[in-house]
XYZ file of C-alpha atoms in Angstrom:
740
model
C 42.320 14.975 23.320
C 40.506 16.865 25.108
C 37.539 16.499 22.927
C 37.952 12.444 22.469
C 37.835 13.032 26.228
C 34.515 15.059 26.313
C 32.904 12.560 23.899
C 33.869 9.325 25.652
C 32.476 10.134 29.236
C 28.876 10.490 27.531
C 29.499 7.329 25.418
C 30.764 5.604 28.236
C 27.689 6.232 30.826
C 25.218 5.305 27.916
C 27.336 1.903 27.661
C 27.274 1.436 31.164
C 23.160 2.010 30.714
C 22.410 0.003 27.818
C 24.434 -3.047 29.005
C 22.746 -2.840 32.494
C 19.713 -2.540 30.963
C 20.208 -5.194 28.190
C 21.296 -7.537 30.625
C 18.205 -7.439 32.971
C 16.180 -7.652 30.346
C 18.038 -10.868 28.913
C 18.189 -12.147 32.064
C 14.576 -11.549 32.628
C 13.484 -13.470 29.246
C 15.876 -16.505 30.763
C 13.233 -16.666 33.914
C 10.259 -16.184 31.880
C 11.125 -18.817 29.492
C 11.887 -21.126 32.731
C 8.304 -20.414 33.747
C 7.041 -20.911 30.047
C 8.523 -24.280 30.394
C 7.065 -25.166 33.006
C 3.691 -24.075 32.307
C 4.102 -26.111 28.780
C 4.824 -29.632 31.167
C 1.248 -28.397 32.586
C -0.483 -27.852 29.504
C 0.624 -31.488 28.220
C -0.424 -33.456 31.095
C -3.952 -31.680 31.242
C -4.066 -32.036 27.772
C -3.679 -35.891 28.293
C -6.207 -36.059 31.194
C -8.314 -34.345 28.943
C -7.871 -37.048 26.519
C -8.936 -39.716 28.493
C -12.680 -37.894 29.839
C -13.387 -38.021 26.021
C -12.794 -41.548 25.955
C -14.846 -41.884 29.203
C -17.678 -39.786 27.724
C -17.632 -41.785 24.450
C -17.606 -45.130 26.703
C -20.413 -43.966 28.459
C -22.286 -43.534 25.117
C -21.256 -46.562 23.470
C -24.327 -48.512 22.825
C -21.499 -51.617 22.581
C -20.380 -50.904 26.407
C -23.539 -51.259 28.343
C -24.589 -53.748 31.445
C -26.945 -55.085 29.364
C -25.212 -55.806 26.175
C -22.012 -56.821 28.322
C -23.978 -59.465 30.296
C -25.759 -61.030 27.033
C -23.275 -63.524 26.291
C -19.565 -63.812 25.049
C -19.547 -62.671 21.834
C -20.681 -59.056 23.117
C -18.540 -59.350 25.921
C -15.766 -59.822 23.140
C -17.145 -57.007 21.038
C -16.796 -54.546 24.341
C -13.230 -55.586 24.658
C -12.588 -54.738 21.147
C -14.444 -51.431 21.739
C -11.978 -50.449 24.624
C -9.139 -50.936 22.536
C -9.778 -49.014 20.017
C -10.096 -46.014 22.114
C -6.970 -46.464 23.391
C -5.287 -47.569 20.320
C -2.287 -45.250 19.525
C -2.573 -43.035 22.965
C 0.873 -43.531 24.148
C -0.151 -41.702 27.984
C -2.646 -44.399 28.652
C -1.578 -48.012 29.694
C -4.673 -50.074 29.751
C -8.837 -48.658 30.128
C -11.736 -50.321 32.772
C -15.193 -50.073 32.809
C -16.306 -51.539 36.067
C -20.056 -53.246 36.093
C -20.817 -52.607 40.155
C -24.771 -54.812 38.898
C -22.289 -57.733 37.427
C -19.077 -56.499 39.813
C -16.526 -57.585 37.009
C -14.503 -55.453 34.859
C -13.872 -55.228 31.285
C -10.892 -53.903 29.887
C -8.990 -53.399 26.393
C -7.406 -56.971 26.600
C -9.597 -59.097 29.947
C -13.268 -59.618 30.922
C -12.302 -60.433 34.565
C -13.685 -60.063 37.901
C -11.864 -57.566 40.787
C -9.685 -59.858 42.741
C -8.622 -60.763 39.343
C -7.885 -57.065 38.457
C -5.642 -56.929 41.961
C -3.652 -60.062 40.737
C -3.356 -59.002 37.634
C -2.325 -55.174 38.424
C -0.344 -55.004 41.531
C 1.245 -52.047 40.586
C -1.920 -50.137 40.851
C -1.619 -51.297 44.824
C -5.269 -51.678 44.775
C -7.068 -54.819 46.426
C -10.370 -55.494 46.582
C -11.466 -53.955 49.366
C -9.738 -50.926 48.615
C -10.535 -50.867 45.177
C -14.282 -50.966 46.303
C -13.691 -48.462 48.696
C -12.179 -45.722 45.612
C -15.012 -46.804 43.138
C -17.781 -45.645 46.144
C -15.909 -43.034 47.300
C -15.648 -41.224 43.903
C -19.070 -41.967 43.149
C -20.206 -40.270 46.642
C -18.545 -37.581 46.584
C -19.673 -36.617 43.058
C -16.154 -36.218 41.767
C -15.164 -35.909 38.075
C -11.462 -36.426 38.311
C -9.661 -38.575 41.140
C -6.177 -39.519 40.997
C -4.451 -42.700 43.495
C -1.006 -43.399 43.275
C 1.014 -45.870 44.913
C 4.255 -46.895 46.064
C 6.887 -48.580 43.998
C 6.731 -51.610 42.557
C 9.307 -53.612 40.876
C 10.752 -49.936 40.156
C 7.321 -48.575 38.643
C 4.553 -46.744 39.327
C 1.147 -46.838 38.278
C -1.365 -43.857 38.282
C -5.354 -44.878 38.405
C -7.199 -42.143 36.566
C -11.178 -42.358 37.489
C -13.811 -40.618 35.452
C -17.520 -41.633 37.178
C -20.498 -41.520 35.517
C -22.317 -38.277 37.135
C -24.801 -38.028 35.174
C -25.891 -41.383 36.263
C -27.933 -41.093 39.752
C -28.916 -44.577 39.828
C -26.683 -46.990 41.823
C -28.596 -49.764 39.719
C -26.268 -50.957 36.673
C -24.205 -47.981 37.295
C -20.676 -48.134 35.492
C -17.456 -46.427 36.488
C -14.619 -46.062 33.743
C -10.970 -45.449 35.095
C -7.219 -45.484 33.421
C -4.297 -46.723 34.753
C -0.921 -44.483 33.935
C 2.355 -45.339 33.963
C 4.350 -43.246 35.769
C 6.807 -43.071 32.679
C 4.024 -41.677 30.657
C 4.530 -38.887 32.780
C 7.959 -38.761 33.070
C 8.331 -38.725 29.040
C 6.638 -35.378 28.943
C 9.291 -33.946 31.589
C 12.492 -35.416 30.391
C 12.728 -32.682 27.724
C 13.506 -29.823 29.974
C 16.391 -28.826 31.934
C 16.950 -29.008 35.917
C 14.420 -31.038 37.755
C 10.847 -31.386 37.661
C 8.571 -32.853 40.502
C 4.907 -33.030 39.989
C 2.897 -33.257 43.331
C -0.544 -34.106 44.154
C -3.375 -32.430 45.731
C -1.852 -34.340 49.065
C 1.352 -32.855 48.138
C 2.389 -36.128 47.475
C 5.263 -36.560 44.670
C 3.834 -38.168 41.468
C 6.234 -38.389 39.218
C 9.975 -36.347 39.178
C 13.025 -36.467 37.247
C 15.362 -37.044 39.710
C 13.888 -38.636 43.003
C 17.007 -36.810 44.964
C 16.749 -36.718 48.504
C 15.840 -33.415 49.815
C 12.491 -33.501 47.789
C 11.420 -35.657 51.361
C 13.238 -33.155 53.799
C 10.453 -31.522 56.112
C 12.823 -28.314 55.292
C 12.196 -28.230 51.450
C 8.517 -29.133 52.141
C 8.510 -26.033 54.766
C 10.436 -23.974 51.999
C 7.748 -24.709 49.219
C 4.997 -23.126 51.540
C 6.718 -19.527 51.548
C 7.337 -19.667 48.020
C 5.397 -16.848 45.930
C 3.949 -18.729 43.394
C 3.584 -15.811 40.773
C 7.112 -15.367 40.454
C 10.347 -16.983 39.793
C 12.245 -16.965 43.269
C 15.543 -18.453 44.120
C 16.827 -20.747 47.043
C 19.748 -22.547 48.080
C 19.774 -26.491 48.719
C 23.221 -27.586 49.797
C 25.186 -25.046 49.154
C 23.616 -24.580 45.573
C 21.219 -21.880 44.309
C 18.002 -22.767 42.214
C 15.692 -21.187 40.234
C 12.514 -22.156 41.187
C 8.743 -22.201 39.827
C 5.387 -23.899 40.651
C 2.213 -23.464 39.027
C -0.942 -25.401 40.545
C -3.369 -26.983 37.714
C -6.731 -26.410 37.940
C -8.071 -29.553 36.002
C -5.945 -32.074 38.021
C -5.062 -30.505 41.243
C -1.576 -31.143 41.053
C 1.062 -28.746 41.310
C 3.939 -28.492 38.796
C 7.490 -27.681 40.365
C 10.854 -26.941 38.764
C 14.208 -26.774 40.289
C 17.257 -25.740 37.934
C 20.627 -24.916 39.527
C 21.200 -21.111 38.836
C 24.793 -21.598 36.963
C 23.265 -23.419 34.013
C 20.325 -21.364 33.903
C 21.983 -17.796 33.563
C 25.108 -19.758 31.960
C 23.991 -18.315 28.304
C 23.979 -14.841 29.972
C 26.755 -14.896 31.466
C 28.391 -15.979 28.033
C 26.989 -13.233 26.219
C 27.520 -10.508 28.859
C 31.494 -11.533 28.720
C 31.381 -11.309 24.639
C 29.597 -8.143 24.563
C 31.977 -6.328 27.098
C 35.203 -7.960 25.519
C 33.545 -6.601 22.156
C 32.989 -3.589 23.606
C 36.099 -2.475 24.859
C 38.051 -3.254 21.410
C 35.203 -1.282 19.463
C 35.926 1.407 22.526
C 39.920 1.022 21.558
C 39.168 0.645 17.935
C 37.321 3.966 17.771
C 39.692 6.161 19.537
C 42.476 5.247 17.591
C 40.260 6.353 14.196
C 39.004 9.351 16.064
C 43.079 10.365 16.895
C 43.332 9.679 13.426
C 40.601 11.466 11.736
C 41.023 14.392 14.057
C 44.729 14.599 12.929
C 44.017 13.887 8.952
C 41.160 16.926 8.889
C 43.250 19.571 10.554
C 45.083 20.248 7.610
C 41.774 20.739 5.224
C 40.299 23.001 8.182
C 43.651 25.200 7.355
C 42.771 24.874 3.563
C 39.399 25.884 4.688
C 40.602 29.171 6.429
C 42.809 29.913 3.290
C 40.002 29.005 0.655
C 37.856 31.148 3.307
C 40.359 33.865 3.082
C 40.568 34.156 -0.639
C 37.040 34.461 -1.027
C 36.795 37.652 1.759
C 39.688 39.113 -0.705
C 41.720 39.891 2.701
C 44.334 37.830 5.582
C 42.285 37.377 8.841
C 44.423 37.332 11.529
C 43.357 34.805 13.568
C 44.704 31.138 14.754
C 40.973 30.065 15.080
C 39.855 28.363 11.674
C 36.111 27.588 12.769
C 36.181 31.644 13.456
C 37.289 32.676 10.111
C 35.194 29.912 8.479
C 31.717 31.258 10.518
C 32.739 34.733 8.806
C 33.133 33.636 5.271
C 29.150 31.633 5.709
C 28.235 35.065 7.193
C 29.214 36.429 4.170
C 27.821 34.148 1.857
C 24.349 34.056 3.888
C 24.400 37.815 3.359
C 25.355 37.770 -0.484
C 22.653 35.074 -1.323
C 19.746 37.280 0.927
C 20.622 40.167 -1.671
C 20.372 37.507 -4.194
C 17.442 36.193 -3.016
C 15.696 39.898 -3.136
C 16.936 40.170 -6.580
C 14.686 37.185 -7.508
C 11.891 38.048 -5.437
C 11.801 41.480 -7.526
C 11.980 39.607 -10.445
C 9.296 37.090 -10.021
C 6.301 38.952 -11.367
C 8.235 38.874 -14.601
C 8.917 35.413 -14.550
C 5.164 34.846 -13.721
C 4.835 37.318 -17.109
C 6.834 35.173 -19.262
C 4.606 31.811 -18.493
C 1.608 33.619 -18.227
C 2.425 34.574 -22.011
C 3.935 31.477 -23.098
C 0.526 29.297 -21.932
C -1.645 32.270 -23.817
C 0.226 31.640 -26.687
C -0.028 27.450 -26.560
C 3.497 26.809 -25.901
C 2.340 23.675 -23.452
C 1.121 20.428 -24.416
C -0.016 20.453 -21.116
C -1.051 22.335 -18.008
C 1.615 19.979 -16.039
C 4.522 20.969 -18.283
C 3.215 24.728 -17.378
C 3.042 23.651 -13.731
C 6.682 22.012 -13.298
C 7.771 25.831 -14.734
C 5.486 27.603 -12.188
C 5.929 26.000 -9.085
C 9.794 27.779 -8.239
C 7.819 31.086 -7.971
C 4.779 29.309 -6.683
C 2.218 29.314 -9.425
C 0.046 26.304 -10.270
C -3.280 25.385 -12.034
C -5.099 22.125 -10.294
C -8.475 22.401 -11.767
C -9.360 20.812 -14.805
C -11.399 23.858 -16.736
C -9.549 26.540 -17.920
C -10.780 30.236 -19.373
C -9.426 33.556 -19.635
C -10.272 36.776 -18.323
C -9.735 40.479 -19.470
C -10.687 43.260 -17.028
C -11.021 46.693 -18.225
C -11.014 49.694 -15.285
C -11.745 52.876 -15.162
C -11.015 55.230 -12.084
C -13.720 57.079 -10.871
C -11.112 59.622 -9.916
C -10.067 60.818 -13.975
C -6.755 62.716 -12.962
C -5.581 59.391 -10.448
C -3.818 56.338 -13.213
C -4.572 52.800 -11.131
C -1.507 50.399 -10.292
C -1.910 46.967 -12.158
C -0.104 45.114 -9.584
C -2.620 46.105 -6.614
C -5.255 45.531 -9.557
C -3.563 41.875 -9.985
C -2.932 41.466 -6.338
C -6.712 41.375 -5.366
C -7.734 39.571 -8.047
C -5.247 36.607 -7.182
C -6.093 36.983 -3.074
C -8.783 34.928 -1.294
C -8.671 32.441 -4.356
C -11.043 29.672 -3.940
C -11.069 26.012 -4.626
C -13.994 26.041 -7.186
C -11.646 28.546 -9.078
C -8.227 29.731 -9.169
C -6.084 31.790 -11.445
C -3.255 34.523 -12.164
C -3.363 38.202 -13.749
C -0.707 39.626 -16.402
C -0.332 43.240 -17.653
C -2.123 43.441 -20.987
C -0.714 45.593 -24.037
C -2.957 48.021 -23.649
C -2.623 49.589 -20.019
C -6.314 50.152 -19.213
C -6.619 46.431 -19.177
C -5.382 43.175 -17.270
C -5.701 39.287 -18.172
C -6.584 36.925 -16.087
C -5.746 33.291 -17.116
C -7.757 31.057 -14.366
C -8.923 27.124 -14.080
C -12.314 26.068 -12.926
C -13.927 22.421 -11.052
C -16.508 22.651 -13.926
C -17.599 24.527 -16.648
C -21.155 26.550 -14.783
C -20.906 29.736 -15.637
C -23.062 30.872 -12.777
C -19.964 30.113 -10.453
C -17.587 31.848 -12.483
C -20.014 35.353 -12.639
C -20.349 34.671 -8.989
C -16.274 35.052 -8.489
C -15.810 38.226 -10.842
C -18.889 39.822 -9.289
C -17.042 39.497 -5.706
C -13.793 40.664 -7.921
C -16.185 43.809 -8.859
C -16.881 45.112 -5.971
C -13.302 44.280 -4.419
C -11.831 46.296 -6.943
C -14.591 49.084 -6.171
C -14.117 49.136 -2.360
C -10.124 48.952 -2.102
C -9.310 50.646 -5.563
C -12.252 53.152 -6.593
C -12.481 51.118 -9.775
C -15.378 50.576 -11.903
C -14.329 46.705 -13.573
C -15.836 45.379 -16.692
C -14.646 42.381 -17.391
C -14.782 39.799 -20.529
C -14.328 36.381 -20.302
C -14.301 33.606 -22.481
C -16.107 29.812 -22.680
C -14.893 27.860 -20.360
C -12.964 24.675 -22.030
C -11.296 21.264 -21.005
C -8.675 21.394 -22.963
C -5.392 23.814 -22.366
C -5.067 23.955 -25.849
C -8.065 26.174 -26.527
C -6.340 28.719 -23.697
C -5.405 30.759 -26.462
C -8.653 30.621 -28.092
C -9.968 31.479 -25.025
C -8.052 34.740 -25.091
C -9.453 35.763 -28.563
C -12.857 35.546 -26.824
C -12.402 37.087 -23.949
C -10.580 40.223 -26.038
C -13.923 40.371 -28.315
C -16.047 40.143 -25.164
C -14.503 42.828 -22.965
C -14.924 45.263 -26.612
C -18.327 44.760 -26.615
C -18.143 46.770 -23.690
C -18.667 50.225 -26.004
C -22.632 48.307 -26.314
C -22.993 46.522 -23.249
C -21.624 49.071 -21.040
C -19.487 49.546 -18.269
C -19.106 47.947 -15.419
C -20.182 44.251 -15.996
C -19.382 40.802 -16.761
C -20.162 39.913 -20.468
C -19.521 36.190 -21.260
C -18.209 35.256 -24.695
C -20.914 32.963 -25.024
C -23.897 35.488 -24.801
C -22.268 36.996 -27.910
C -22.041 33.935 -29.332
C -25.421 32.999 -28.776
C -26.740 36.802 -30.023
C -25.181 35.683 -33.774
C -26.177 32.510 -34.002
C -22.532 31.161 -34.780
C -22.651 27.652 -32.756
C -25.243 26.129 -35.578
C -23.321 27.569 -38.316
C -19.774 27.233 -37.654
C -17.733 24.915 -39.731
C -16.867 22.052 -37.596
C -17.432 19.479 -40.134
C -15.311 21.363 -42.374
C -12.241 21.896 -39.902
C -12.585 18.049 -39.158
C -11.920 17.351 -42.934
C -9.611 19.805 -42.675
C -7.583 17.829 -40.112
C -8.000 14.345 -42.251
C -6.883 15.939 -45.416
C -3.759 17.075 -43.452
C -3.445 13.602 -41.874
C -3.848 12.144 -45.393
C -0.876 14.552 -47.151
C -3.276 15.325 -49.928
C -1.484 18.923 -50.791
C -4.733 19.655 -53.248
C -7.361 18.395 -51.114
C -5.813 20.926 -48.073
C -5.607 24.043 -50.161
C -9.017 23.564 -51.783
C -10.021 23.097 -47.765
C -8.667 26.060 -46.459
C -9.744 28.340 -49.188
C -12.935 27.017 -48.884
C -12.961 28.580 -44.904
C -11.842 31.783 -46.094
C -14.304 32.129 -48.663
C -17.181 31.119 -46.297
C -15.626 34.439 -43.823
C -15.403 36.325 -46.334
C -18.989 35.489 -48.338
C -21.253 35.017 -45.029
C -20.136 38.612 -44.080
C -18.874 36.916 -40.484
C -18.282 38.947 -37.606
C -14.880 40.122 -37.173
C -14.521 39.074 -34.095
C -15.662 35.376 -35.217
C -13.692 35.596 -38.301
C -10.687 35.745 -35.335
C -12.100 32.808 -33.518
C -12.293 30.316 -36.834
C -8.927 31.776 -38.246
C -7.559 30.641 -34.859
C -9.179 27.319 -34.928
C -8.082 26.953 -38.658
C -4.240 27.727 -37.480
C -4.774 25.812 -34.601
C -5.881 22.716 -35.974
C -3.545 22.949 -38.976
C -0.307 23.132 -36.298
C -1.076 20.847 -33.881
C -2.603 18.047 -37.092
C 1.085 18.762 -37.890
C 3.093 18.171 -35.188
C 1.060 15.611 -34.169
C 2.341 13.535 -37.656
C 5.842 15.378 -37.835
C 7.438 16.685 -34.673
C 9.884 18.216 -36.922
C 7.696 20.479 -38.009
C 7.422 22.292 -34.044
C 10.269 23.969 -35.427
C 8.635 25.641 -38.222
C 5.738 27.751 -36.127
C 7.929 30.146 -34.591
C 7.512 32.810 -37.345
C 3.618 31.931 -37.052
C 1.242 34.754 -35.273
C 0.745 34.081 -32.090
C -2.943 34.433 -30.235
C -2.006 37.622 -29.010
C -1.257 38.844 -32.440
C -4.612 37.424 -33.976
C -6.533 39.320 -31.189
C -4.697 42.890 -33.094
C -5.932 42.034 -37.034
C -8.942 44.375 -37.540
C -9.538 42.804 -41.140
C -10.738 40.064 -42.828
C -8.563 40.119 -45.559
C -5.008 40.072 -43.164
C -6.185 37.426 -41.195
C -6.756 35.239 -44.853
C -3.503 35.920 -46.146
C -2.147 34.821 -42.691
C -4.023 31.198 -43.515
C -2.730 31.123 -46.871
C 0.837 32.023 -45.717
C 0.461 28.869 -43.294
C -1.578 26.500 -45.671
C 1.433 27.047 -47.898
C 4.172 26.093 -45.692
C 2.534 23.085 -44.592
C 2.051 21.847 -48.554
C 5.296 22.785 -49.067
C 6.747 20.315 -45.770
C 4.285 17.517 -46.872
C 5.600 17.550 -50.428
C 9.226 17.441 -48.725
C 8.524 14.769 -46.503
C 6.078 12.983 -47.763
C 7.059 9.387 -46.596
C 8.162 10.683 -42.962
C 4.487 12.167 -43.442
C 2.886 9.163 -43.741
C 4.834 6.393 -41.680
C 5.040 8.770 -38.446
C 1.584 8.658 -37.284
C 0.617 5.557 -38.115
C 3.619 4.318 -36.283
C 2.575 5.940 -33.078
C -1.275 4.492 -33.599
C -0.136 1.440 -33.897
C 2.298 2.036 -30.968
C -0.811 2.854 -29.247
C -2.931 -0.048 -29.684
C -0.623 -2.541 -28.600
C 0.012 -0.870 -25.695
C -3.680 -0.567 -24.740
C -5.229 -3.151 -26.183
C -5.463 -5.399 -23.216
C -7.283 -2.619 -21.220
C -11.048 -3.406 -20.968
C -11.599 0.301 -21.031
C -9.823 0.689 -24.600
C -12.584 2.717 -26.585
C -11.374 4.534 -30.285
C -12.706 7.493 -28.715
C -10.190 7.392 -25.780
C -7.800 6.579 -28.974
C -9.013 9.908 -30.623
C -8.596 12.242 -27.274
C -4.962 11.000 -26.873
C -4.026 12.549 -30.136
C -6.408 15.354 -30.461
C -8.212 13.773 -32.996
C -11.584 13.344 -34.256
C -13.011 9.822 -34.027
C -14.386 9.393 -37.608
C -10.994 10.759 -38.873
C -8.332 8.523 -36.913
C -10.876 5.587 -38.021
C -10.764 6.959 -41.901
C -7.300 7.396 -41.950
C -5.936 4.328 -39.849
C -8.191 1.600 -42.320
C -6.956 3.888 -45.283
C -3.248 2.853 -44.082
C -3.262 -0.560 -43.118
C -6.229 -2.110 -45.161
C -8.044 -2.839 -41.448
C -10.743 -0.993 -38.675
C -9.474 -0.055 -35.590
C -11.729 -2.618 -34.080
C -10.364 -5.146 -36.513
C -7.040 -4.744 -35.421
C -7.639 -4.534 -32.087
C -9.659 -8.058 -32.112
C -6.539 -9.773 -33.864
C -4.326 -8.713 -31.014
C -6.343 -9.507 -28.101
C -7.636 -13.233 -30.447
C -3.478 -13.413 -31.111
C -2.663 -13.422 -27.519
C -5.229 -15.538 -26.475
C -4.018 -18.547 -28.263
C -0.449 -17.310 -26.716
C -2.461 -17.784 -23.132
C -3.969 -20.908 -24.008
C -1.200 -22.522 -24.719
C 1.812 -21.721 -21.904
C -0.420 -20.646 -19.411
C -2.695 -23.028 -17.287
C -4.962 -20.078 -16.137
C -8.606 -20.484 -16.014
C -10.389 -19.093 -19.445
C -11.788 -16.087 -17.428
C -8.806 -15.033 -16.119
C -7.318 -15.162 -19.828
C -10.165 -13.369 -21.304
C -10.072 -10.764 -18.746
C -5.956 -10.142 -19.058
C -6.410 -9.316 -23.080
C -9.073 -6.500 -22.272
C -12.276 -8.335 -22.584
C -15.283 -8.336 -20.261
C -18.091 -10.543 -21.474
C -17.053 -14.343 -22.144
C -19.953 -15.264 -24.598
C -19.136 -12.553 -26.941
C -15.678 -13.916 -26.253
C -15.850 -17.208 -27.039
C -17.467 -15.941 -30.648
C -14.799 -14.240 -31.604
C -12.526 -16.752 -31.027
C -14.395 -19.299 -32.868
C -15.448 -17.059 -35.808
C -11.634 -15.839 -36.007
C -9.643 -19.721 -35.280
C -12.562 -22.212 -36.128
C -13.054 -23.287 -33.067
C -13.500 -22.599 -29.725
C -10.818 -21.717 -26.648
C -11.222 -24.753 -24.683
C -11.015 -26.954 -27.826
C -8.360 -24.974 -29.178
C -6.471 -25.758 -25.926
C -6.954 -29.614 -26.174
C -6.030 -29.746 -29.464
C -2.765 -28.188 -28.651
C -1.956 -30.473 -26.119
C -2.626 -33.607 -27.976
C 0.718 -31.945 -30.409
C -1.777 -31.462 -33.569
C -1.022 -27.940 -33.868
C 1.623 -25.418 -32.719
C 0.718 -22.035 -30.906
């Protein structure tokens, strides 16, 4: 129960504060809404008067309403009446529009052409006798007033307002014209009736123009005095006849009218009080329900706590004489925390072994891509983020011949302060005097790599007194060549016997020296790939024997033979796994890149290649049908998924499958009877035909959707394959003469 009381006190205080804030905000919003409603009335009426100003300007500039035209003949007068009528058609705010011609001493309206006495007789509600009429017209001109408002007393229960818009741009009294409008009180009251309470409009002399209700207190001196003391910037509260009102007013800069609203407080705050009452009742009910639920949960949770205590004691292996179950749990958690720390220490101590294992598998080519490696290595804090990869092997000699160097310190110096351009990780080599360093670079610029390893050479010499010789492979973008990079780095480091120690030796320099780039059998390797894809056992054997003989007959250096054997084995394994993934399980007994680097004779390498050749031929013979179907199914699936991409190309497709462009094109043509381009065009045209008959898209959108960029090229291909243009095809389909 004490817990419940402690919990309830801050909740109650918070509830009271939130409630007070909530209702103050709600009350403030109600007050603001009243002021906004008043502003809305003022803006509506000002807008109406603004429209009348526009009409007056149009009348003054209308050549059919000049003094000359009106005085010319009866026909022109009728035209003028019709023109005025057109101006106020549809305007519910104004009753009538007049133009007073001073030189004619007559008025033209939308219905009459009359004299001033006739106007006074017809429009009595305007309360303008001839004498007062002339006074108003002349004063408006003399005072240069743009808008002047005049009102009358009630006549037959009606009231009219005269709105005069003098022509201030016309300076002469000769042929002077004055436009004015008659506005009924109903037009203004009609705007006021949509709002609660009583809304009153005063003119600039503080006389009532219009009101929703003409209550007596509006005319009292006390009320007039009270108005003068109200702050126009706030919504104030006053008391009239024992009733409290919210009162606010604003003044129009256009008409000089004052707009005032009086809203009984009980009506204005009715919704607020209803919400407040409902809110309080709901909160009380919720507090009662929450209290019941808390009590129930506390009782319900007591047994689990006791069970938790028993469980904790069982884990500790002893009974604790303590009535505080929480303390028992704390002791158990403390014990588990210490156990976890010990386990973490063991894992940390094995981190280097895990890293060695992952890097070894990367060198052996056991990961399809670098993402797969990163996913496995991320937990121990290593990953490669750059696009180019290579391998370096560091051989070191200590200045002090009797002191054996610590490889962990060497690896630490190699890995620390990794730059944005190059990052890498080291592992021990089989030879104790070497370290393997797998690295990635932002580009294949060897100058950048050389600068990086030069810095590492100086670090090893300065910190550990080691003279480091570094053999560096070529830099490749494909992670599948990391194994080959290891062989190249091994060859480069072996050349320290010729180049000398404390040097950085690039495999590319050795490769160029022996002219291996020009003589390397790239075409023969691509031909071997094609024969494997075709499944022709005899051609596969002949191609492999030709490559082995090339090694023997050309007296190829051992290091070059190692690289070529790696490329042969890698080409065979990648192509076979591409065709049939079941072949992956057979590759585990083949020598990896580490083993290839240890072979010392060309004969040993040739035997390995021959054994692998026999295995793949046996596998192809046993799985001939699967061999043919699996790859073509994958090629067709890739095309169907990507043909609508305008970046689709055979080269991109070949890169995706790890094949040469010529081989993939040749195999597809042999398997399907058509080229890849022909098949892609077929799919695109069929898709275009479907879209032309099922969508109302424009042609350009359809062309983009199916992967074309050039409209004219598409139209030519469509006409060649279908026999008609896309537009004609769509029209023929719409007439029902063809089916989609």
